[in-house]
mmCIF file of C-alpha atoms in Angstrom:
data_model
loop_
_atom_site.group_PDB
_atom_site.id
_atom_site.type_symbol
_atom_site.label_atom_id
_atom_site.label_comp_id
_atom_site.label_asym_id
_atom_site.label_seq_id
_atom_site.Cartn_x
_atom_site.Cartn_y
_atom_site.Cartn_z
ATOM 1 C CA UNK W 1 79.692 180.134 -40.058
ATOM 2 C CA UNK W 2 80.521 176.407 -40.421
ATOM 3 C CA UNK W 3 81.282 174.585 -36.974
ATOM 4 C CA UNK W 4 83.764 171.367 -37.322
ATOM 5 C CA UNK W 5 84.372 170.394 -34.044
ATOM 6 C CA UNK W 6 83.110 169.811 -30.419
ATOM 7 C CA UNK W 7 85.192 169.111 -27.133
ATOM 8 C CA UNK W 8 81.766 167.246 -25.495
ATOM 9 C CA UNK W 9 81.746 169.902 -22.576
ATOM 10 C CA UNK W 10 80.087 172.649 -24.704
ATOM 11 C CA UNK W 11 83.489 174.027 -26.178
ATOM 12 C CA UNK W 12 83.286 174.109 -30.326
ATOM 13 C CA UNK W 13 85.282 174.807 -33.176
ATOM 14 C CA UNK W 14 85.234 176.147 -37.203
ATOM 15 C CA UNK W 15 85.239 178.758 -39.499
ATOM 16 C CA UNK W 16 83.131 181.888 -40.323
ATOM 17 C CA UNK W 17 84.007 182.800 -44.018
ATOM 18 C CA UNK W 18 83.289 185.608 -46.505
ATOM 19 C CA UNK W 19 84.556 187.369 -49.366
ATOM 20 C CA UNK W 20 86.052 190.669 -49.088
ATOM 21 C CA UNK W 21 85.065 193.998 -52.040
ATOM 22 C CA UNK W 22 88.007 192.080 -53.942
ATOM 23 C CA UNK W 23 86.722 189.090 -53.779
ATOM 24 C CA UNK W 24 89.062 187.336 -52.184
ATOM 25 C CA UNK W 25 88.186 184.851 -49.840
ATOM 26 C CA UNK W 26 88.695 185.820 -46.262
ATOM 27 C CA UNK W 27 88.237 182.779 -43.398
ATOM 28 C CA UNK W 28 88.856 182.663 -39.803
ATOM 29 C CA UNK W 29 89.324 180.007 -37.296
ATOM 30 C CA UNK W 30 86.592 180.425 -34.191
ATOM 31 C CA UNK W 31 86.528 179.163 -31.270
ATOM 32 C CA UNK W 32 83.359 179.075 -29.052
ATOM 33 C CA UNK W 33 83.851 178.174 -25.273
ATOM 34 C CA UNK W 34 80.846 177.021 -22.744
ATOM 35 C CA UNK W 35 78.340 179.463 -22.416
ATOM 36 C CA UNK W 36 79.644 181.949 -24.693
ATOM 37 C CA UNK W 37 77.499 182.583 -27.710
ATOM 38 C CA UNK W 38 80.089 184.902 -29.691
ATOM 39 C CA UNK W 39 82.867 183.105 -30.352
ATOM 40 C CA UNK W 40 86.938 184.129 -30.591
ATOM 41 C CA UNK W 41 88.712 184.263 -33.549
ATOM 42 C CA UNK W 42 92.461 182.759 -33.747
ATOM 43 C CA UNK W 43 95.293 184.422 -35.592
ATOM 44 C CA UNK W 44 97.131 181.343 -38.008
ATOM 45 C CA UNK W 45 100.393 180.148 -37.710
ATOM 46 C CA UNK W 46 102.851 181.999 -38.169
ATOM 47 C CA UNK W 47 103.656 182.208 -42.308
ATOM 48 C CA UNK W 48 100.128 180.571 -43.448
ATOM 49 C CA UNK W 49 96.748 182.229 -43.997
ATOM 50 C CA UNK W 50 93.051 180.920 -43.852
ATOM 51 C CA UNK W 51 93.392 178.013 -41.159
ATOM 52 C CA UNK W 52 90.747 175.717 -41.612
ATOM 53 C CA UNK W 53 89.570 173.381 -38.616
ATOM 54 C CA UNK W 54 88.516 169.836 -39.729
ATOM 55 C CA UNK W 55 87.617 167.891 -36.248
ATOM 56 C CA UNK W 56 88.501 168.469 -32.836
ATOM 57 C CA UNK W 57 89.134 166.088 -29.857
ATOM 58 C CA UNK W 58 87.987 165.836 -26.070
ATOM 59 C CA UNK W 59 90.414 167.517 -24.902
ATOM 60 C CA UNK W 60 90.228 170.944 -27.560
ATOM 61 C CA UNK W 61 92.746 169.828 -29.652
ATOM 62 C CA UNK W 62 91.591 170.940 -33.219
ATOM 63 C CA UNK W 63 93.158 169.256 -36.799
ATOM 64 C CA UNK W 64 93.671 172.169 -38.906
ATOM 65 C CA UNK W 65 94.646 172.968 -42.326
ATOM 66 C CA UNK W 66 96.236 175.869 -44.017
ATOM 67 C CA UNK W 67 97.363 177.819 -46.765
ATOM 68 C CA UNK W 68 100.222 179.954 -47.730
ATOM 69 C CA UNK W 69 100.497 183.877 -49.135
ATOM 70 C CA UNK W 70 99.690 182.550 -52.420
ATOM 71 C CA UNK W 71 96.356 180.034 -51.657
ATOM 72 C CA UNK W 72 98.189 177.397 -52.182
ATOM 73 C CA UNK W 73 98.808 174.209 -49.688
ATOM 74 C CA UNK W 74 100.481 175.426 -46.044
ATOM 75 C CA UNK W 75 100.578 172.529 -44.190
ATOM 76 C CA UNK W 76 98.468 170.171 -41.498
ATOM 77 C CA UNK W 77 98.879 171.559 -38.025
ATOM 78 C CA UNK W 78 97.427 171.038 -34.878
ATOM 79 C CA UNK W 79 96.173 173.662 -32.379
ATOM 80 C CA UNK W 80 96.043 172.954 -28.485
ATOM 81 C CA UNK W 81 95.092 174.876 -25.629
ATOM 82 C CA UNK W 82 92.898 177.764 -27.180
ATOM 83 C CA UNK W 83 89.683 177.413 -25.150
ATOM 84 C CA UNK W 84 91.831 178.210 -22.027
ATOM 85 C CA UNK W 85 93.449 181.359 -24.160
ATOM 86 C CA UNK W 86 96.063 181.730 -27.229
ATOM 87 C CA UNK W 87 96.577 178.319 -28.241
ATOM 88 C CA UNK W 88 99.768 176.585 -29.433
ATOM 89 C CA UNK W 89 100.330 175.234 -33.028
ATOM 90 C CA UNK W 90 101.994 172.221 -33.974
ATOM 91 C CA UNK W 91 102.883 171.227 -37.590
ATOM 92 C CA UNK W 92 102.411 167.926 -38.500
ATOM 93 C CA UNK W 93 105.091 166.518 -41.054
ATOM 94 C CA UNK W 94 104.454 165.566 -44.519
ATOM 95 C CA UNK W 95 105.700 162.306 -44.964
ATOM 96 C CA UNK W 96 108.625 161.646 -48.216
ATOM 97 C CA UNK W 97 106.656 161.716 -51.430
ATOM 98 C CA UNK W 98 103.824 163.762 -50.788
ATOM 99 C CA UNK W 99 103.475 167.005 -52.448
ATOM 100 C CA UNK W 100 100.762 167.320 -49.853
ATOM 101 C CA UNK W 101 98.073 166.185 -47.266
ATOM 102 C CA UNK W 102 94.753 167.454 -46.645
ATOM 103 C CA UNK W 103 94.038 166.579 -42.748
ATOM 104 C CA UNK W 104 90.402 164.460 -41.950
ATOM 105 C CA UNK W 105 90.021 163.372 -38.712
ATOM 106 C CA UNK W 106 91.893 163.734 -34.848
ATOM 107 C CA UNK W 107 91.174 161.215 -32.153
ATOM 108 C CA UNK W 108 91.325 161.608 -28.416
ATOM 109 C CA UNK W 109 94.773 160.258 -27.848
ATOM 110 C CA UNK W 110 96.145 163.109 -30.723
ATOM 111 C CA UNK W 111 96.186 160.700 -33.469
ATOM 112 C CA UNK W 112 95.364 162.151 -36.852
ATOM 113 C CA UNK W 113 94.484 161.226 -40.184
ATOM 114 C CA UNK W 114 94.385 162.333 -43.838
ATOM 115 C CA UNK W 115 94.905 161.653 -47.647
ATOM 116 C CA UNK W 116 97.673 163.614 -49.643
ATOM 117 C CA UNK W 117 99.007 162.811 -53.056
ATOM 118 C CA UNK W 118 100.516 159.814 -51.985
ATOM 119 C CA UNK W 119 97.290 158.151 -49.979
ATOM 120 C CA UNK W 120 96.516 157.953 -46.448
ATOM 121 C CA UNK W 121 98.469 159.382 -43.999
ATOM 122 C CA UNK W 122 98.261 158.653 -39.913
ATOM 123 C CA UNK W 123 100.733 161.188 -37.583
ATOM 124 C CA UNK W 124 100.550 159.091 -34.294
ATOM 125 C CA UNK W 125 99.467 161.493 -31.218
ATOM 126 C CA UNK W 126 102.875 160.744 -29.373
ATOM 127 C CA UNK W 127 104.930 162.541 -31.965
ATOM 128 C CA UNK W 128 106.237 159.709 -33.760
ATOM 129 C CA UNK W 129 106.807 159.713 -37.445
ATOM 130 C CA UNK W 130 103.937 159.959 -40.000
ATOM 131 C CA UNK W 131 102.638 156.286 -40.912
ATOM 132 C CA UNK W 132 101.898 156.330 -44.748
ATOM 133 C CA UNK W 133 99.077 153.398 -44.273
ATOM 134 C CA UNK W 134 100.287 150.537 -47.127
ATOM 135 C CA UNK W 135 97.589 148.729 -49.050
ATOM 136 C CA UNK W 136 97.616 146.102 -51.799
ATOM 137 C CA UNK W 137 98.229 146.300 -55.553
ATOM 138 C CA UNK W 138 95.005 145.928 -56.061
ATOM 139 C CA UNK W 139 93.224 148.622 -53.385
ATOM 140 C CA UNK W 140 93.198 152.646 -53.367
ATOM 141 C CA UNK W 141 92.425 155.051 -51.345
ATOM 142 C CA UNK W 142 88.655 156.726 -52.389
ATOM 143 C CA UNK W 143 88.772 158.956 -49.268
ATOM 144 C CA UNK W 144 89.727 158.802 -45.907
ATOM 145 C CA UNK W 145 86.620 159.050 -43.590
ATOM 146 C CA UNK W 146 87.466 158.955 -39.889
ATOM 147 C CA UNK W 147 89.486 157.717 -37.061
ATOM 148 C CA UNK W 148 88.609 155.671 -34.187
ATOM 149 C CA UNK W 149 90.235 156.180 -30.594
ATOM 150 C CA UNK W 150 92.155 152.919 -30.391
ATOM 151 C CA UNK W 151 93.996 154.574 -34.025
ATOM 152 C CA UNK W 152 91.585 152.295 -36.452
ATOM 153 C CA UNK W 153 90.871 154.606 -39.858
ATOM 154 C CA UNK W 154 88.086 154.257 -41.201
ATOM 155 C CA UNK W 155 88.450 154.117 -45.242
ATOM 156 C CA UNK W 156 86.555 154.376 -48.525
ATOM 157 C CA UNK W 157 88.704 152.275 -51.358
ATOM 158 C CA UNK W 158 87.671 151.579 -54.479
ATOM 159 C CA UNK W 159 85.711 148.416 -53.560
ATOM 160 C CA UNK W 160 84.006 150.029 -50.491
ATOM 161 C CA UNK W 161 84.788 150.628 -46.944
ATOM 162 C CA UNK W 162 87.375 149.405 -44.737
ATOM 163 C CA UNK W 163 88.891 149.348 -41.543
ATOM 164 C CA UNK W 164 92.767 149.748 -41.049
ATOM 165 C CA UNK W 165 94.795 149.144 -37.998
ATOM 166 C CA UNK W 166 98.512 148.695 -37.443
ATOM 167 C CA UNK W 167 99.073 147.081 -40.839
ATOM 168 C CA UNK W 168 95.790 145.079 -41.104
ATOM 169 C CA UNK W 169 92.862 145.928 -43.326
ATOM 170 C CA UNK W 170 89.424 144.550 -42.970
ATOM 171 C CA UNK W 171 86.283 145.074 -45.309
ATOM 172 C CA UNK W 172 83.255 145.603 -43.994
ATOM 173 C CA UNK W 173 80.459 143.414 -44.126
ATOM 174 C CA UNK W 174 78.044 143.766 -47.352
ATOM 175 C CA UNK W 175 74.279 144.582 -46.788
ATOM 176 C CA UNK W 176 72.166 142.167 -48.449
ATOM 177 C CA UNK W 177 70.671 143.260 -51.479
ATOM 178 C CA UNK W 178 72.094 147.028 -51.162
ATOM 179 C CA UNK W 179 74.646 148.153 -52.870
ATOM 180 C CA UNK W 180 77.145 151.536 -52.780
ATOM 181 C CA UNK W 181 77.656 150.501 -49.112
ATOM 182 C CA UNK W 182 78.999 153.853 -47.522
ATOM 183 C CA UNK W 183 80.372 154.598 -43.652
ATOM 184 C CA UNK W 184 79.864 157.880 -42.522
ATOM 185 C CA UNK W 185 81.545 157.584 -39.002
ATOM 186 C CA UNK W 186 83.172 155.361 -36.384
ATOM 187 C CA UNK W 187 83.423 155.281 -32.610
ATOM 188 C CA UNK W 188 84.480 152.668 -30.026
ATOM 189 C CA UNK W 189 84.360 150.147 -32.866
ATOM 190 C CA UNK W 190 80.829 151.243 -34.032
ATOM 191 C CA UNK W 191 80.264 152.579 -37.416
ATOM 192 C CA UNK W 192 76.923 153.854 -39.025
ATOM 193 C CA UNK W 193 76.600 154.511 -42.604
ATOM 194 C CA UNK W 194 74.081 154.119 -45.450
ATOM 195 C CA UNK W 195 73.829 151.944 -48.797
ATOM 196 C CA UNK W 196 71.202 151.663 -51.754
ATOM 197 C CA UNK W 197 69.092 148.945 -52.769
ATOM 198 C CA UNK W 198 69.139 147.731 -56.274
ATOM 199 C CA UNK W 199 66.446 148.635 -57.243
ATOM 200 C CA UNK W 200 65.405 151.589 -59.768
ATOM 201 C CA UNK W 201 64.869 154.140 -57.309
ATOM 202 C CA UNK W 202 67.881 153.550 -55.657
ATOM 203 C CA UNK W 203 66.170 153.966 -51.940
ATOM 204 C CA UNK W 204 68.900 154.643 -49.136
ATOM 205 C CA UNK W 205 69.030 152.775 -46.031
ATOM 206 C CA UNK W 206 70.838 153.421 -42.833
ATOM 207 C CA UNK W 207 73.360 150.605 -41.693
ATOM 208 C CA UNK W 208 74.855 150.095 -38.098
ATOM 209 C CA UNK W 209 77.998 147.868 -37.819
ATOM 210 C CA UNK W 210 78.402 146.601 -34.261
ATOM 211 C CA UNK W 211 81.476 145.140 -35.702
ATOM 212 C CA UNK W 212 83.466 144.975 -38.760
ATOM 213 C CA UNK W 213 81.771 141.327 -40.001
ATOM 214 C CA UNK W 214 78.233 142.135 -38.774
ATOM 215 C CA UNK W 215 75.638 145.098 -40.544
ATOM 216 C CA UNK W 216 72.298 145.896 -39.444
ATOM 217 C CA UNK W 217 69.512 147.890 -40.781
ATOM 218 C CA UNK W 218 68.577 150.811 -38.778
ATOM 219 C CA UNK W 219 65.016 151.757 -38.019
ATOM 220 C CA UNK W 220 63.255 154.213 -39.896
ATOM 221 C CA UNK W 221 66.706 155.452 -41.006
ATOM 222 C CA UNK W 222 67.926 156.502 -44.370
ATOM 223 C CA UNK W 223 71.375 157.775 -43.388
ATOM 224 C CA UNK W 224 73.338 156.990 -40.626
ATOM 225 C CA UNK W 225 75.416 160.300 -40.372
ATOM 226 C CA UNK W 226 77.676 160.687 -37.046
ATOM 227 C CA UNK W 227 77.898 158.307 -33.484
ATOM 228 C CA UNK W 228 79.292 159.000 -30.210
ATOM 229 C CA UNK W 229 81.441 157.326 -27.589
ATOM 230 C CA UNK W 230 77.967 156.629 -25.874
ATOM 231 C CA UNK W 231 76.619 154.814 -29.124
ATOM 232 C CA UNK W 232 74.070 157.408 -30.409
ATOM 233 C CA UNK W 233 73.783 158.008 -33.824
ATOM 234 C CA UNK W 234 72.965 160.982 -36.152
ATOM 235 C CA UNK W 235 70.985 160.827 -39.162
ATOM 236 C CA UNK W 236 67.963 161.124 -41.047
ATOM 237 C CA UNK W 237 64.754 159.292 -41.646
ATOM 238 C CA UNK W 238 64.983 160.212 -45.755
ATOM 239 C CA UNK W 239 67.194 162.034 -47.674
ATOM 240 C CA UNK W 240 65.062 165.155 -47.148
ATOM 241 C CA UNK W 241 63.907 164.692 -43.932
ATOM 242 C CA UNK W 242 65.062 166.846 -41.148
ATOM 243 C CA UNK W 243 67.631 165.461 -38.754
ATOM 244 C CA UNK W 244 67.112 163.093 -36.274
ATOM 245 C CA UNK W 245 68.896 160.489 -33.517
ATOM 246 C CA UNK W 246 68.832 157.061 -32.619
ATOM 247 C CA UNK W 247 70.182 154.761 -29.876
ATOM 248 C CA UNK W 248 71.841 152.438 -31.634
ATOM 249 C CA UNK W 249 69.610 151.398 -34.423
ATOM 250 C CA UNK W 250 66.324 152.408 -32.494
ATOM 251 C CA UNK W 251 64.647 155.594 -33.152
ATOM 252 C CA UNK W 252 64.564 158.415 -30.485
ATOM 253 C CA UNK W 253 62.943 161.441 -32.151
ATOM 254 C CA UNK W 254 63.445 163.907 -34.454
ATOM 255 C CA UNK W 255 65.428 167.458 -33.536
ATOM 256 C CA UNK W 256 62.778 169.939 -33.636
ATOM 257 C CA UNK W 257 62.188 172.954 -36.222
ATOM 258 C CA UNK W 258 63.131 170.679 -39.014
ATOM 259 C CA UNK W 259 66.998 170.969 -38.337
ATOM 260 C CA UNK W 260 69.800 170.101 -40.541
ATOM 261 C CA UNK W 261 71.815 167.925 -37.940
ATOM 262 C CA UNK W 262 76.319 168.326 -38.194
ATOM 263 C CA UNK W 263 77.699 166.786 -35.280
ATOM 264 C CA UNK W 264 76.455 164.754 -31.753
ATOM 265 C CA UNK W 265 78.881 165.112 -28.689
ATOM 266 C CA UNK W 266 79.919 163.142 -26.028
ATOM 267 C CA UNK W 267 77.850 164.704 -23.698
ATOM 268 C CA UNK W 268 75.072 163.791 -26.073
ATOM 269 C CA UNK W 269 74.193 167.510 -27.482
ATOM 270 C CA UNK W 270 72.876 167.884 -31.169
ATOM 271 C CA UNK W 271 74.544 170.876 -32.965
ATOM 272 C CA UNK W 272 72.782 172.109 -36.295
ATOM 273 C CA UNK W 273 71.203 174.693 -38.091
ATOM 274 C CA UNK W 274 67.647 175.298 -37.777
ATOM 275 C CA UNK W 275 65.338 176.105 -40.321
ATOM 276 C CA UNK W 276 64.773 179.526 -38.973
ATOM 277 C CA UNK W 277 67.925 180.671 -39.955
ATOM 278 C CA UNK W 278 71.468 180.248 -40.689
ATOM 279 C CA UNK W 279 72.804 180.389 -36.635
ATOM 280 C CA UNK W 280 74.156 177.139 -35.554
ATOM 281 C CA UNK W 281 71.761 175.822 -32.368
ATOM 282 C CA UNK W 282 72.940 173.049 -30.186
ATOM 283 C CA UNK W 283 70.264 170.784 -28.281
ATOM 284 C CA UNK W 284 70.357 168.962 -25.220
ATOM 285 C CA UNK W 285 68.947 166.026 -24.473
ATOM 286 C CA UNK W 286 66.423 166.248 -21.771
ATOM 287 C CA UNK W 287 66.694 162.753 -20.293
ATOM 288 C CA UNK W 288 69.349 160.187 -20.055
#
């Protein structure tokens, strides 16, 4: 079971995959509403097989991709209303060029993002045309990371991370004496990450950029992994540690039973998988 996406009212999306006596790969879209510990699975769009959620927005709208009868690329879609009951699909156009897109990230307004063949690709929420973002001769797209509510993407080129909006791109600020600078996530302008230091053993720090020009070590961070709309940030105190959250760049506490931490709401819940076993637990925070 691998859970993608969270509403931030205690609705969540993914996947629970296995392979059938062929061995053929057999995956599901789930869907897990508020107090329901069994989730429901989905049917696909009509035509395409094995829909795979990627993110999913406030209000339950999930960024999914799919395949066709023959495993092969089927399209970006997006899937709304399925919390409330059977959901609608909406197929997001590949834009002239692309052979195809692989979906990333979906914001709270319905924007999306995601890298094809022909780089990064934004499909504004309204419906308007696919906006194939343009950079210059000497840029390319690495990987396309995440999306920020005001439609900012957040992108990995091939001299480190960026921020593009409405035509303009912006490199982030270089930590001193690090280098492999990497952002993991943005929100409300916010962006946590990690880098190394240049030294032998390569030690990994957590960075917090309060804005695009300005990076900050984070405490007794390694790897700055996720934020929220509230500003607090997922992560982990080494690269082995078990996961933990901050405010900001300050330190809050671990997640108990040495949990591997995948996502932090809006309503400030944790959802991982604890040591224990392989069941995904969510946590709530028990003050503020």
């Amino acid at each position: 079971m691998h859970v993608v996406g969270a509403t931030g009212t205690g609705n969540y999306s993914g996947t629970t995959r296995w392979a059938d006596p062929s061995g053929s790969l057999v995956l599901h879209m789930v869907l897990w509403n508020r107090g329901e510990p069994v989730g429901r699975v989905h049917a696909p769009p009509p035509g395409r097989f094995r829909p795979s959620p990627v993110d999913e927005n406030q209000r339950g709208t999930i960024l999914l991709d799919t395949q066709t009868a023959d495993g092969m690329n089927g399209g970006v879609f997006t899937y709304s209303g399925g919390h409330e009951g059977r959901g609608t699909y909406r197929q997001l156009p590949t834009p002239a060029g692309f052979t195809y897109v692989w979906p990333e990230a979906i914001n709270n307004r319905g924007d999306a993002i995601g890298r094809g063949s022909g780089g990064a690709v934004l499909w504004p929420g309204d419906g308007g045309a696919p906006v194939v973002i343009s950079l210059p001769p000497d840029k390319h797209v690495v990987q396309v990371v995440d999306l920020d509510d005001d439609g900012t993407v957040l992108l990995y080129l091939n001299d480190g991370p960026h921020l593009w909006r409405a035509g303009t791109l912006t490199q982030l600020a270089q930590p001193a004496g690090y280098r492999f600078p990497w952002a993991e996530a943005i929100r409300g302008g916010k962006i946590v990450g990690h880098a190394r230091t240049t030294d032998e053993q390569a030690t990994y720090q957590g960075f917090f950029w309060p804005a695009p020009d300005k990076v900050v070590p984070i405490q007794d961070n390694a790897l700055g992994e996720g934020i929220n709309e509230n500003g607090l940030v997922i992560g982990r105190a080494s690269v082995y540690s078990p996961g933990g959250v901050w405010f900001g760049t300050h330190p809050l506490g671990e997640i108990p039973d040495n949990s591997s931490i995948r996502l932090i709401s809006d309503d400030n819940s944790v959802l991982g998988t604890s040591s224990a076993g392989d069941n995904n637990t969510v946590w709530h925070p028990t003050c503020g």
